[in-house]
Short mmCIF file of C-alpha atoms and ligand atoms in Angstrom, two decimals:
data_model
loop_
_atom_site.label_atom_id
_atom_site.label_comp_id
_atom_site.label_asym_id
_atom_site.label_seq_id
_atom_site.Cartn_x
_atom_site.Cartn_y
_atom_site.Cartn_z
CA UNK H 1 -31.53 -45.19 -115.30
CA UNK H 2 -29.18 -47.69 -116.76
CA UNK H 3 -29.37 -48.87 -120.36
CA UNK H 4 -27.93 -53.14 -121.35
CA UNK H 5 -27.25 -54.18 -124.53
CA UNK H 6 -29.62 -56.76 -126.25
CA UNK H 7 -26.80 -59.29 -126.96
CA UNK H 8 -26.11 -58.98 -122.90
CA UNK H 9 -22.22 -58.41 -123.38
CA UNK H 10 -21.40 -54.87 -123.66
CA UNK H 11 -21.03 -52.89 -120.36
CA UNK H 12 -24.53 -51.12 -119.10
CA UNK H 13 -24.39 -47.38 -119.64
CA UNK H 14 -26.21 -44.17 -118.64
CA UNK H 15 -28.31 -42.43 -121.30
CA UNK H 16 -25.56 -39.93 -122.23
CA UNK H 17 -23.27 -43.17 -123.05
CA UNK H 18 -25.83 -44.97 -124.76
CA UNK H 19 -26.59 -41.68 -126.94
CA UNK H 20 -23.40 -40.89 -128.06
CA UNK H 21 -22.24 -44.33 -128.71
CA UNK H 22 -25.20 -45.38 -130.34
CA UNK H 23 -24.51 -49.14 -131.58
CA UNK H 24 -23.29 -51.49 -128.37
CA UNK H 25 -19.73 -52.79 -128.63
CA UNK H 26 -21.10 -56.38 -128.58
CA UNK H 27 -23.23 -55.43 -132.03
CA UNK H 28 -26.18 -54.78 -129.56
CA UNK H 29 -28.29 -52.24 -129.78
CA UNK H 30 -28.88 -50.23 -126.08
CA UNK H 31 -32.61 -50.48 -124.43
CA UNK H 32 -33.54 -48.88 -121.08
CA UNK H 33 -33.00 -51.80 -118.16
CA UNK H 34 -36.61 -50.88 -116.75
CA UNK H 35 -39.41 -49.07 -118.54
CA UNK H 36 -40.17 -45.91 -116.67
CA UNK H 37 -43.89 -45.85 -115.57
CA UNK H 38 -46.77 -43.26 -116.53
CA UNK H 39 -50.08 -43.89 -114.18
CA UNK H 40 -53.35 -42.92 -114.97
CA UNK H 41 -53.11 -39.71 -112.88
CA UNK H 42 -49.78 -38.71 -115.10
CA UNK H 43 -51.51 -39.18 -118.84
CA UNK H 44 -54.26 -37.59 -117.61
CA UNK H 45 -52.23 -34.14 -116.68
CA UNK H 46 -51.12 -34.45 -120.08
CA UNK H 47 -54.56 -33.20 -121.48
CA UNK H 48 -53.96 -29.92 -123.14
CA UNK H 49 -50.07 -29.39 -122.55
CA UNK H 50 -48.19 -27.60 -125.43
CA UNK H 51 -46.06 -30.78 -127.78
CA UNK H 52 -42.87 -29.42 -125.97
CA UNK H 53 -44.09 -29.49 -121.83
CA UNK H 54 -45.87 -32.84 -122.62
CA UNK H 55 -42.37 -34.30 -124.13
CA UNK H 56 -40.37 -33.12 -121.49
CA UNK H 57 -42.82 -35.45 -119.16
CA UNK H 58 -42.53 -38.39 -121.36
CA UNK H 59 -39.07 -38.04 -121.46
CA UNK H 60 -37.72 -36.87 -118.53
CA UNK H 61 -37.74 -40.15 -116.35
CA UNK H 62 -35.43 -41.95 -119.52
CA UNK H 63 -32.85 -39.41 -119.42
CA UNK H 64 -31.22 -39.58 -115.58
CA UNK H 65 -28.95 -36.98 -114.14
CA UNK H 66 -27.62 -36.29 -117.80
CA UNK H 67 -29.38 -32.79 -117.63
CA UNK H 68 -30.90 -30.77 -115.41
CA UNK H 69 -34.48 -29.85 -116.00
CA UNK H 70 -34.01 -25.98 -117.26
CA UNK H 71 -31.48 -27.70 -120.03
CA UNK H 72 -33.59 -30.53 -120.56
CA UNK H 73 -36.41 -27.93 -121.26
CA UNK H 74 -34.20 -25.76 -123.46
CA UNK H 75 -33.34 -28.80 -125.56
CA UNK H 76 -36.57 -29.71 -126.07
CA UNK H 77 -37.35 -25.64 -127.12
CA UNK H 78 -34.98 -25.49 -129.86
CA UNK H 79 -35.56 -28.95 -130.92
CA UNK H 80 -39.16 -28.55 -132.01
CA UNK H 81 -38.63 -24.58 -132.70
CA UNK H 82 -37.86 -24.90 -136.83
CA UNK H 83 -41.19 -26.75 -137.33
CA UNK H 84 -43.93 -25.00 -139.73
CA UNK H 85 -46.63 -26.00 -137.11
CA UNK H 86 -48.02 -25.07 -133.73
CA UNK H 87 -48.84 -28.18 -132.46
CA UNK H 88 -45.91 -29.94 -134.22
CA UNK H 89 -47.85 -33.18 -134.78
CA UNK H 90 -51.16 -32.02 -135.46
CA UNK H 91 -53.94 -34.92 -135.64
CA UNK H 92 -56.70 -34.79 -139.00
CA UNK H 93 -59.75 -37.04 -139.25
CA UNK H 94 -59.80 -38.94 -142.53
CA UNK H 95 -63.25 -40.50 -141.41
CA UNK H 96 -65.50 -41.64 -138.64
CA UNK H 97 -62.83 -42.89 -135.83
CA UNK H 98 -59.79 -43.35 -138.22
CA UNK H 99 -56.84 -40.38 -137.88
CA UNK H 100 -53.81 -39.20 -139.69
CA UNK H 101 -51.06 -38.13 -137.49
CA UNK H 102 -49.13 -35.23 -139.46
CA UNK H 103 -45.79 -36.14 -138.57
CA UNK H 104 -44.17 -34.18 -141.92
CA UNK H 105 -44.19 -30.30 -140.24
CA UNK H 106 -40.34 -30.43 -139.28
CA UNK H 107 -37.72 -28.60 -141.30
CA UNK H 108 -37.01 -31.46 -144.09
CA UNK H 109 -40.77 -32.75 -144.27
CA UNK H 110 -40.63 -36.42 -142.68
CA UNK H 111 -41.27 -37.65 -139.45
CA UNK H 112 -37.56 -38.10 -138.34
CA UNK H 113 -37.03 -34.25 -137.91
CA UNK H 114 -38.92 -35.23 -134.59
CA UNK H 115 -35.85 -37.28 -133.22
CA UNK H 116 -33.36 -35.90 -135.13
CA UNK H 117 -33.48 -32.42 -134.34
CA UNK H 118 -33.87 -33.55 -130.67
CA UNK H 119 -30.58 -35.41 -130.92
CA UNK H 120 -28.51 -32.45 -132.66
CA UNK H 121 -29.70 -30.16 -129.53
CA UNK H 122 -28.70 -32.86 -127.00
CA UNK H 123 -25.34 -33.93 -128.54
CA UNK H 124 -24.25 -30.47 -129.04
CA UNK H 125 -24.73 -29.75 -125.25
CA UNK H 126 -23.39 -32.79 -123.79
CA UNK H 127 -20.30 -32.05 -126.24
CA UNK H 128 -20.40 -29.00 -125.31
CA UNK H 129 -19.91 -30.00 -122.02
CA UNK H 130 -17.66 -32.41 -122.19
CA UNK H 131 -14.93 -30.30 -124.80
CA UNK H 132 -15.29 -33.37 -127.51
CA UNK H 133 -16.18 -33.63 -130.88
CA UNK H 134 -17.70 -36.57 -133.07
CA UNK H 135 -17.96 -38.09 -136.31
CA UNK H 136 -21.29 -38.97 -136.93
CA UNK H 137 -21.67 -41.60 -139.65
CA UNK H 138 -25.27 -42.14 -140.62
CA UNK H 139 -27.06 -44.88 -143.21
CA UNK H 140 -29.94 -43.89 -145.54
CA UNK H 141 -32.52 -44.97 -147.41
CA UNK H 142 -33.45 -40.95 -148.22
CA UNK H 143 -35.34 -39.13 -145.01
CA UNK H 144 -33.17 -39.89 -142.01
CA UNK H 145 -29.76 -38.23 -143.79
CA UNK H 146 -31.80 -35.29 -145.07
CA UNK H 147 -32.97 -35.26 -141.23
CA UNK H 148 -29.21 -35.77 -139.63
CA UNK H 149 -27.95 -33.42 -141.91
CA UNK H 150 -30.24 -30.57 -141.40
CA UNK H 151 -29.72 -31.21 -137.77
CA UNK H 152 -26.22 -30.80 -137.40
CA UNK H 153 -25.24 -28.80 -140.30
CA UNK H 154 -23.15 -26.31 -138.56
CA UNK H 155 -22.56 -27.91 -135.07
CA UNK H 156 -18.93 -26.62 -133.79
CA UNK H 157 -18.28 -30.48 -132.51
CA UNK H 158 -19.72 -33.26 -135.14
CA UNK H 159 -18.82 -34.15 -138.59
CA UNK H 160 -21.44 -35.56 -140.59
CA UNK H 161 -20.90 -38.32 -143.27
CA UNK H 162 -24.40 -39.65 -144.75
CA UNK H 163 -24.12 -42.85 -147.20
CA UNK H 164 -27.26 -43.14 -149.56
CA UNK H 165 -27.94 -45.84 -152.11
CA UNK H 166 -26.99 -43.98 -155.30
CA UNK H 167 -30.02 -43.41 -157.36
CA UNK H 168 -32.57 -44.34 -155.08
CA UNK H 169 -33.61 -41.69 -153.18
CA UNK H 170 -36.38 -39.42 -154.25
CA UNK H 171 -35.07 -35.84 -156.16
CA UNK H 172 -36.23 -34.13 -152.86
CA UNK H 173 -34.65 -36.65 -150.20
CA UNK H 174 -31.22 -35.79 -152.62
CA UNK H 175 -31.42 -32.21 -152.39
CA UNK H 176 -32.26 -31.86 -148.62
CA UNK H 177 -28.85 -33.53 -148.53
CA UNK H 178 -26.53 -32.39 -150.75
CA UNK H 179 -27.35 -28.79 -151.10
CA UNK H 180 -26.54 -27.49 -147.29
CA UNK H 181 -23.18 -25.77 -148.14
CA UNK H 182 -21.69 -26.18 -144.44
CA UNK H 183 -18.33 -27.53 -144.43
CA UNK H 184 -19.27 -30.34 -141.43
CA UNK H 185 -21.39 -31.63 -143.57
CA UNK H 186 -20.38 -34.75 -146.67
CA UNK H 187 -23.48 -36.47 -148.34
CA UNK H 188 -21.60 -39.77 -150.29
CA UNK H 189 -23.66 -41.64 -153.07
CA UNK H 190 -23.22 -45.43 -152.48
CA UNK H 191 -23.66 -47.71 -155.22
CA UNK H 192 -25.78 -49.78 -154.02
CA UNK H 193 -28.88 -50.34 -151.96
CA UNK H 194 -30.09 -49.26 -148.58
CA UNK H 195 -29.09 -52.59 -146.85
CA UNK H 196 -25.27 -52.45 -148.29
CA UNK H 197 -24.88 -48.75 -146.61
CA UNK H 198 -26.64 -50.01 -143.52
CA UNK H 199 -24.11 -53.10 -143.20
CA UNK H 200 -21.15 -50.62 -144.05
CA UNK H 201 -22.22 -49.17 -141.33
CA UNK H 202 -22.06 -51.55 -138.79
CA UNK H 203 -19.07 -52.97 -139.81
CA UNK H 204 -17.62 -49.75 -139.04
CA UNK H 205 -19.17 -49.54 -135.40
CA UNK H 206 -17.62 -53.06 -135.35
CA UNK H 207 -14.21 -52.11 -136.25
CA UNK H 208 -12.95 -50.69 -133.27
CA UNK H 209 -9.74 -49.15 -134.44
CA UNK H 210 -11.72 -47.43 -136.79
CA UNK H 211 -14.29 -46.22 -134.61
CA UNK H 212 -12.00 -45.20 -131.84
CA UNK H 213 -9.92 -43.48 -134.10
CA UNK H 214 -12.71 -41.09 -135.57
CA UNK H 215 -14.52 -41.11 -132.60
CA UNK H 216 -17.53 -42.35 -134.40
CA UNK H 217 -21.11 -42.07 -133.41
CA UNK H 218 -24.41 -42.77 -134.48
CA UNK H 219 -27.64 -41.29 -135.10
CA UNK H 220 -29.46 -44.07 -136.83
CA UNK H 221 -32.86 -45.57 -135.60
CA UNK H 222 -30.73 -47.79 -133.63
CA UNK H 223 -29.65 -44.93 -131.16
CA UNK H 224 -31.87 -45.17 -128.12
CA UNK H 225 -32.55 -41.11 -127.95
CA UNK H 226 -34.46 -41.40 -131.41
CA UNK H 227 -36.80 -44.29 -130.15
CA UNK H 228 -37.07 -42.25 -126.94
CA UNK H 229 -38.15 -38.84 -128.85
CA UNK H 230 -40.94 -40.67 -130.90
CA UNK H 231 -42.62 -41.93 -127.90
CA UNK H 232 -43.76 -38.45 -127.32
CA UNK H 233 -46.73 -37.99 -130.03
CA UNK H 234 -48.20 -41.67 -129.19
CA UNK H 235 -48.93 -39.86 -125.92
CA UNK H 236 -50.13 -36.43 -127.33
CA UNK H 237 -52.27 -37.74 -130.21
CA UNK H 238 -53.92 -40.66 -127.55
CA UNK H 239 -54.75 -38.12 -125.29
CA UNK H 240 -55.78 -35.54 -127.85
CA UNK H 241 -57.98 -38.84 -128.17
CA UNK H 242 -59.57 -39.49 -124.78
CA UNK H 243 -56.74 -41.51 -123.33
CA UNK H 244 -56.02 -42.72 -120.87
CA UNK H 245 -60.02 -42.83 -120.36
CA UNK H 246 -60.25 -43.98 -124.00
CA UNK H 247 -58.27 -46.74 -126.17
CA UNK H 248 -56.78 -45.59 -129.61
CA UNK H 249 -55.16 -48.20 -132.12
CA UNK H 250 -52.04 -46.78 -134.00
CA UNK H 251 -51.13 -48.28 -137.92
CA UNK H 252 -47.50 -46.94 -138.65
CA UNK H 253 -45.83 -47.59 -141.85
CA UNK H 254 -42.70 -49.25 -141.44
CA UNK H 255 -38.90 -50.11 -142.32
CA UNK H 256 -36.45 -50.58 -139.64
CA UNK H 257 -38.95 -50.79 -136.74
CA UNK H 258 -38.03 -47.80 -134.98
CA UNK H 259 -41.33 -46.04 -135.05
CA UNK H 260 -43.76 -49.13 -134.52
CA UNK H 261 -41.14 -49.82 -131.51
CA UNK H 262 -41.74 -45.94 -129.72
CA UNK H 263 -45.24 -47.27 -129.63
CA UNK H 264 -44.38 -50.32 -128.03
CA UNK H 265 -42.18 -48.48 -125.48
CA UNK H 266 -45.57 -46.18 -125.32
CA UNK H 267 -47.91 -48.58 -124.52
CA UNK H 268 -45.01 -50.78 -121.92
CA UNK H 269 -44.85 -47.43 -120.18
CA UNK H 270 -48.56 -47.33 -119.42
CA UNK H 271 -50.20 -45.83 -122.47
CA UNK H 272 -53.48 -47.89 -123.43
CA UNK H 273 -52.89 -48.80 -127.11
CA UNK H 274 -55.50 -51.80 -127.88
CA UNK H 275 -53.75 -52.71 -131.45
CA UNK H 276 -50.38 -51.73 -132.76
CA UNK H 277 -50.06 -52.43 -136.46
CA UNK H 278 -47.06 -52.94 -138.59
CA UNK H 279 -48.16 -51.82 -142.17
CA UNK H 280 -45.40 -52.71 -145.03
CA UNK H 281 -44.80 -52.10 -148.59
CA UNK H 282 -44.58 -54.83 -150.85
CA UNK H 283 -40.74 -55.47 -149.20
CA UNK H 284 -42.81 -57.14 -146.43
CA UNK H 285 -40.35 -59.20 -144.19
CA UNK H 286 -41.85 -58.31 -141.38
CA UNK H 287 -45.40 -58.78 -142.31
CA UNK H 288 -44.53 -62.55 -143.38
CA UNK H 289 -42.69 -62.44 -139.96
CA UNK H 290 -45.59 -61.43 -137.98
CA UNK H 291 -47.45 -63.65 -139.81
CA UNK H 292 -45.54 -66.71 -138.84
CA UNK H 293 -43.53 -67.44 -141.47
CA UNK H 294 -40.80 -66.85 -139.99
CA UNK H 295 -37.62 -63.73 -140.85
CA UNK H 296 -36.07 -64.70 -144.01
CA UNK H 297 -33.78 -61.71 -145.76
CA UNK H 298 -35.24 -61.93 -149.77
CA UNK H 299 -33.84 -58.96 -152.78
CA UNK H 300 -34.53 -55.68 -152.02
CA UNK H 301 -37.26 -54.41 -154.60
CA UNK H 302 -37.34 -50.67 -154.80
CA UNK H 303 -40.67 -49.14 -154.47
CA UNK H 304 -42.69 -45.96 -154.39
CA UNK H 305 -42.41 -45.63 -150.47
CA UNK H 306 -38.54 -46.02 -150.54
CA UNK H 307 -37.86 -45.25 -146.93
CA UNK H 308 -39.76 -48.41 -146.77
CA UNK H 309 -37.47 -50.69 -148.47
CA UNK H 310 -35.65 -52.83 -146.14
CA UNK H 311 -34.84 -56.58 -145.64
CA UNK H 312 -32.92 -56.09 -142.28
CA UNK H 313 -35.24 -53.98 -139.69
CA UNK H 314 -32.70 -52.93 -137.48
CA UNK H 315 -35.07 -52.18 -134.73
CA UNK H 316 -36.64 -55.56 -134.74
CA UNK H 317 -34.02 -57.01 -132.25
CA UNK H 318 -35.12 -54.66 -129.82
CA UNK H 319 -38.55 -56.27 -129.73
CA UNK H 320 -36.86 -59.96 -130.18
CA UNK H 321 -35.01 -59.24 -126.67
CA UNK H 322 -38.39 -58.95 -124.88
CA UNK H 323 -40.04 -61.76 -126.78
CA UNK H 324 -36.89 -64.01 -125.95
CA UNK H 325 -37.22 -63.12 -121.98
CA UNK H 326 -34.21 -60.67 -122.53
CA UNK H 327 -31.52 -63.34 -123.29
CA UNK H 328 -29.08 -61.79 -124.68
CA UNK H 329 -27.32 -65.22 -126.10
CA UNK H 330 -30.68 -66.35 -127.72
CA UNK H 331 -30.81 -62.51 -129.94
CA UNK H 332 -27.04 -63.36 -130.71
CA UNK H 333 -28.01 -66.57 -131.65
CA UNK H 334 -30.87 -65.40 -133.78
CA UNK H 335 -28.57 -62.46 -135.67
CA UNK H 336 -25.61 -65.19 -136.34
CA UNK H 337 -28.66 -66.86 -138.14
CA UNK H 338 -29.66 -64.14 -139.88
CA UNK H 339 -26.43 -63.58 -141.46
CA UNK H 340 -26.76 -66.69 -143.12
CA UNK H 341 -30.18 -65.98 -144.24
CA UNK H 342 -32.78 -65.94 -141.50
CA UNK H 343 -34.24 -67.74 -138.91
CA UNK H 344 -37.44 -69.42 -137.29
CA UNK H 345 -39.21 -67.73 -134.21
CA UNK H 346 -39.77 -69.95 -131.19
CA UNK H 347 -43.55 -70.75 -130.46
CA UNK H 348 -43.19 -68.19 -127.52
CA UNK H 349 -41.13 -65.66 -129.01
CA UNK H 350 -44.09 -65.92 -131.96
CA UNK H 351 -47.01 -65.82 -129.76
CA UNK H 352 -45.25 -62.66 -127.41
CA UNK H 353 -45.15 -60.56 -130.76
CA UNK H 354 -48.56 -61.80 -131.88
CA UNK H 355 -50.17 -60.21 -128.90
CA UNK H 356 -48.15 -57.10 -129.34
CA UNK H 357 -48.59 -56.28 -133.11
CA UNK H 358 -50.67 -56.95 -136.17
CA UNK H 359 -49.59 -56.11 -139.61
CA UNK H 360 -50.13 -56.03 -143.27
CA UNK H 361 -49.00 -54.87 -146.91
CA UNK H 362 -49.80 -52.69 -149.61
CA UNK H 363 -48.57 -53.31 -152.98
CA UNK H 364 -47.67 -50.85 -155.35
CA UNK H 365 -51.00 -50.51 -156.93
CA UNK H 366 -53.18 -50.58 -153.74
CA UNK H 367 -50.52 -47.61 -152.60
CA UNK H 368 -51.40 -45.76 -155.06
CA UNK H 369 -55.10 -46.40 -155.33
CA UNK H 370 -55.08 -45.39 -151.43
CA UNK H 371 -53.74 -41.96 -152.32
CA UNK H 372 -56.55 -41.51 -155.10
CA UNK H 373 -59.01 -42.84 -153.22
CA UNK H 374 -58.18 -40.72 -149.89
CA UNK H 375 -57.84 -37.49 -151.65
CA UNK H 376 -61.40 -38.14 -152.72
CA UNK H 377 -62.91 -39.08 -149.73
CA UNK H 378 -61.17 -36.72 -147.36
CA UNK H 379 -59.54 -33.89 -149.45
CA UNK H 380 -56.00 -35.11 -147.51
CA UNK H 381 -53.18 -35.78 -149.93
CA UNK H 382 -50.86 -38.37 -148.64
CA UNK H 383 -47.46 -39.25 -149.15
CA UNK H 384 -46.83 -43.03 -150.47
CA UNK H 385 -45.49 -44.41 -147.03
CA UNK H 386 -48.58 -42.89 -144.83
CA UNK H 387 -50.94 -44.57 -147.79
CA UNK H 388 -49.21 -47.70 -147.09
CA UNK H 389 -50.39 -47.19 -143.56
CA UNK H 390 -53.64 -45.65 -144.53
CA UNK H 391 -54.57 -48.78 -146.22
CA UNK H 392 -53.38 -50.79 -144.26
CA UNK H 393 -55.09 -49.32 -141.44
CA UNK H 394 -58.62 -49.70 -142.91
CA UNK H 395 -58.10 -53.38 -143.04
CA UNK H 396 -57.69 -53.12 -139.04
CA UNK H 397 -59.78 -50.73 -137.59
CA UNK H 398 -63.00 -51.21 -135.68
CA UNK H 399 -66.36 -49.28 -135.15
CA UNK H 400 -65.23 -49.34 -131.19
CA UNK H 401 -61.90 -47.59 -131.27
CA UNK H 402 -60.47 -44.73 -132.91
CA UNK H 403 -57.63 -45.94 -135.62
CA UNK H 404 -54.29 -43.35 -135.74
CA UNK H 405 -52.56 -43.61 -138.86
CA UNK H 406 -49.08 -42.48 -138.82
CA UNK H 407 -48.68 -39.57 -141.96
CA UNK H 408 -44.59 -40.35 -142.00
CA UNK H 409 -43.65 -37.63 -144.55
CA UNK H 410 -45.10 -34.49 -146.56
CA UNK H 411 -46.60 -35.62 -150.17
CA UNK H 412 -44.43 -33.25 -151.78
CA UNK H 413 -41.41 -35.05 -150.35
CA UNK H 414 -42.84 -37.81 -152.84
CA UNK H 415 -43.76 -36.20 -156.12
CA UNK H 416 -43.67 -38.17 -158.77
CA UNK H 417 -45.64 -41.20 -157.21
CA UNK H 418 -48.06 -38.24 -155.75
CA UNK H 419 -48.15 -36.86 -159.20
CA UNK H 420 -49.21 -40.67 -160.86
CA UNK H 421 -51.68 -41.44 -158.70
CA UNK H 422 -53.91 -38.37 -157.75
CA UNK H 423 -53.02 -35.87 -161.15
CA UNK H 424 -51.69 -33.29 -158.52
CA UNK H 425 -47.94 -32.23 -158.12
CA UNK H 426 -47.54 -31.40 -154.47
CA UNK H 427 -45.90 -28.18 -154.22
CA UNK H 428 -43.38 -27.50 -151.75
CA UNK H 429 -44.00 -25.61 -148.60
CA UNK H 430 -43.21 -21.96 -149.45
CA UNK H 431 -40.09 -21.72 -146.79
CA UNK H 432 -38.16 -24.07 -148.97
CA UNK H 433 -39.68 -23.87 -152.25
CA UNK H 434 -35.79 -22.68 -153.45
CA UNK H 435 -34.40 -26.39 -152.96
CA UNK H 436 -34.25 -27.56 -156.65
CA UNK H 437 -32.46 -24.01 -157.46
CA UNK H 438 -30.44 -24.41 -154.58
CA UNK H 439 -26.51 -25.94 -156.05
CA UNK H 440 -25.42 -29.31 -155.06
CA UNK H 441 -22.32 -31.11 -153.38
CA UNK H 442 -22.17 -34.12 -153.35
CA UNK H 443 -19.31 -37.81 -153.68
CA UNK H 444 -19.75 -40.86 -155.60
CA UNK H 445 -18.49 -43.55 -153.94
CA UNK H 446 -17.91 -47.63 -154.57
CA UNK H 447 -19.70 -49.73 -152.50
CA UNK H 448 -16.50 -50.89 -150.69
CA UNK H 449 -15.93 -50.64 -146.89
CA UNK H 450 -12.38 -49.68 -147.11
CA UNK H 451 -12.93 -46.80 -149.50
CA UNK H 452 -15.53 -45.45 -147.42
CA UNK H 453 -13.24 -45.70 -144.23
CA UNK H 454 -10.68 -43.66 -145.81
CA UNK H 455 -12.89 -40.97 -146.84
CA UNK H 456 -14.45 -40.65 -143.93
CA UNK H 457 -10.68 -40.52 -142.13
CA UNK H 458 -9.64 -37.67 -144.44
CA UNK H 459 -12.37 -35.25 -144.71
CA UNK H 460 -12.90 -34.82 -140.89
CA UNK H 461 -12.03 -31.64 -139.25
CA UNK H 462 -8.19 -31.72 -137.76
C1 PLP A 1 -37.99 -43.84 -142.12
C2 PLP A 1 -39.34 -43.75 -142.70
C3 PLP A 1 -40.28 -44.77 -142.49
C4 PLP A 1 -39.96 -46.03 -141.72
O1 PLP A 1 -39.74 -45.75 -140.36
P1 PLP A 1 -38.97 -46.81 -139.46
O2 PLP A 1 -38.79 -46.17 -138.13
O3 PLP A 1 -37.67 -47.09 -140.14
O4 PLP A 1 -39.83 -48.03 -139.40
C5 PLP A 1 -41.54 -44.59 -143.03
N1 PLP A 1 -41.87 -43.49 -143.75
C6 PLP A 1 -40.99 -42.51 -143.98
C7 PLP A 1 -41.39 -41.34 -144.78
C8 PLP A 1 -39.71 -42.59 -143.45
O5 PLP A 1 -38.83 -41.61 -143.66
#
């Protein structure tokens, strides 16, 4: 299994390569050369398996020789072993044939514990292996630091940096990452907004003396193994569903693309999905996109679903390689665009991602009416980002087949925007209701690519 890069430069790589390096040295992003195949036969064995035997079969085929089977397995087992549930993405019913997936049962409450805490178990043992160690810089806008963080806190070989936009993460996304007292671990404040410490960050991956020098590596959406470990519950919740006998739709509520995109991947590797839909907060780029007008950056105007608010979806040029045949000079040619502001789709590019998503927005008010309004008709509270999707959802789904609504993070995660639209103040689960007591660590820094370089050189491990 051999992964390219999307702007068709950088040299092809085995999953272990593509994992640790994360962003491609052309400015790529990696993507598997061939999508491995699931028949019929294959989801249908799938019916019943625990979360952790039935990810292990999605998996497997991605990963190559990089680890046997027993350590594959073992991976998986501590992976998904700090979660607070059983099935680890339990399905509920909201109403007749419409379904929240409860992604939020990890250890910091939002659906990226699923790939992060994959991706701490399988750096650690191919570091391990190898006698390396990394520096793992990672970009925010609030759940996927909390996530790295609590992943690798602690890890022998990785030093963590996370850069957050100062003041715009939620009291809860803050704590999860500045109160772990492990010295591996540095949570900086960035002034300034998610996009700014997302293009810090890929300046740095472009900066090769930099990133040789550190040995830097990535864990954001853009690292394949994250798209790869979020495939997994499209399969369990469809078949929990019927599939493959049965179509489901899927609504996920989404920012950089990475979790629409595992469903793509899911339904490329044989999983019947009939509609995939992109569902946006009022920062809706990709919803105007979709809706073919074409990908045009605009301010970034903070919200109530704030993992939500993003111009540039990172992810998207995955899905832009497909729709332009996978010419690498044509997504080049597309992201030089987009640093000067955006670009047009071609009429084919257009039509390919027509067929393979639908979308749509929810303001702030509709967010919050979907939260009242759910809690009343179903008794589920949901977080601001899986109302986004909830309403969203509504506005797609048919009598024929059953809707799944991605639940992207616990309410409580979110409680102030909870709080203002349903009257309730979600309480934290008991096994970390000490956070707010809990001291924190944590470094102010300018939004200024050189100051963050030479932090980052002086605070890793010698
Ligand atoms: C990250 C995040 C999203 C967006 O997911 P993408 O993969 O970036 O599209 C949605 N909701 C929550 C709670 C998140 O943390």
């Amino acid at each position: 299994m051999k992964y390219v890069s999307t702007r068709g430069i950088a040299p092809e790589l085995s999953f272990e390569e593509a994992m640790l390096s994360g962003l491609a040295r052309d400015g790529g992003l990696y993507v598997p050369s061939e999508v491995p195949q699931m028949t019929r036969e294959d989801i249908a064995a799938l019916a019943g398996l625990s979360y952790e035997e039935t990810a292990f079969r999605i998996m497997r085929p991605f990963i190559g020789d990089t680890f046997t089977d027993a350590e594959f397995r073992a991976i998986i087992d501590r992976a998904y072993a700090p979660f607070g549930h059983a099935a680890r993405a339990p399905l509920v019913q909201l109403d007749s044939n419409h379904f929240l997936l409860e992604l939020f049962h990890g250890p910091t409450l939002a659906f990226k514990d699923f790939a992060m805490q994959l991706i701490g178990q399988l750096f650690q043992a191919a570091l391990a292996r190898r006698g390396d160690r990394v520096t793992i810089v990672g970009a925010t806008s609030g759940d996927t630091g909390s996530a790295a963080i609590e992943a690798f806190k602690g890890l022998s070989n990785v030093d963590v940096f996370i850069l957050f936009p100062h003041g715009r993460v939620s009291e809860v996304q803050r704590r999860q990452m500045t109160t772990p007292g492990e010295a591996n671990v540095h949570a900086l404040a960035v002034d300034g907004d998610f996009d700014d410490c997302q293009a810090a960050l890929k300046d740095m991956f472009n900066d090769f003396e930099f990133r040789d020098g550190v040995k830097l590596a990535g864990v954001n959406s853009i690292n394949w193994a994250r798209v790869l470990a979020q495939v997994v519950y499209y399969f369990s919740a469809a078949v929990s569903l019927g599939a493959p006998h049965r179509e489901v739709s899927f609504t996920v509520p989404t920012g950089n693309f990475g979790d629409i995109f595992a469903g793509y991947v899911a339904r490329q590797m044989g999983l019947p999905i009939d509609r995939l839909v992109v569902a946006t907060n009022q920062n809706d780029i990709l919803h105007r996109c979709l809706s073919g007008q074409g990908y045009y950056k605009g301010p970034t105007h903070p919200s109530i679903s704030p993992s939500m608010d993003i111009q540039v979806s990172s992810n998207f040029e995955r899905v832009l390689f497909d729709a332009y045949g996978r010419d690498g000079r044509a997504v080049s040619q597309l992201m030089e665009e987009l640093r000067q502001g955006g670009f047009d789709l071609s009429q084919g590019a257009l039509g390919y991602l027509q067929e393979n998503f639908a979308s749509g927005r929810a303001s702030e008010e509709e967010t919050l009416a979907t939260i009242a309004g759910t809690l009343a008709s179903s008794t589920e509270l949901l977080c601001p980002h899986s109302a986004v999707g909830v309403k969203v959802a509504n506005e797609h789904r048919t009598a024929e087949v059953p809707m799944i609504t991605l639940a992207t993070a616990h309410p409580a995660k979110f409680p102030a925007a909870v709080e203002q639209a349903s009257g309730i103040h979600p309480p934290l689960p008991p096994r970390m209701s000490d956070l707010y007591d809990r001291p924190e660590r944590v470094t102010r820094i300018a939004n200024d690519l050189a100051a963050m370089k030479d932090y980052i050189r002086g605070h890793i491990a010698k």
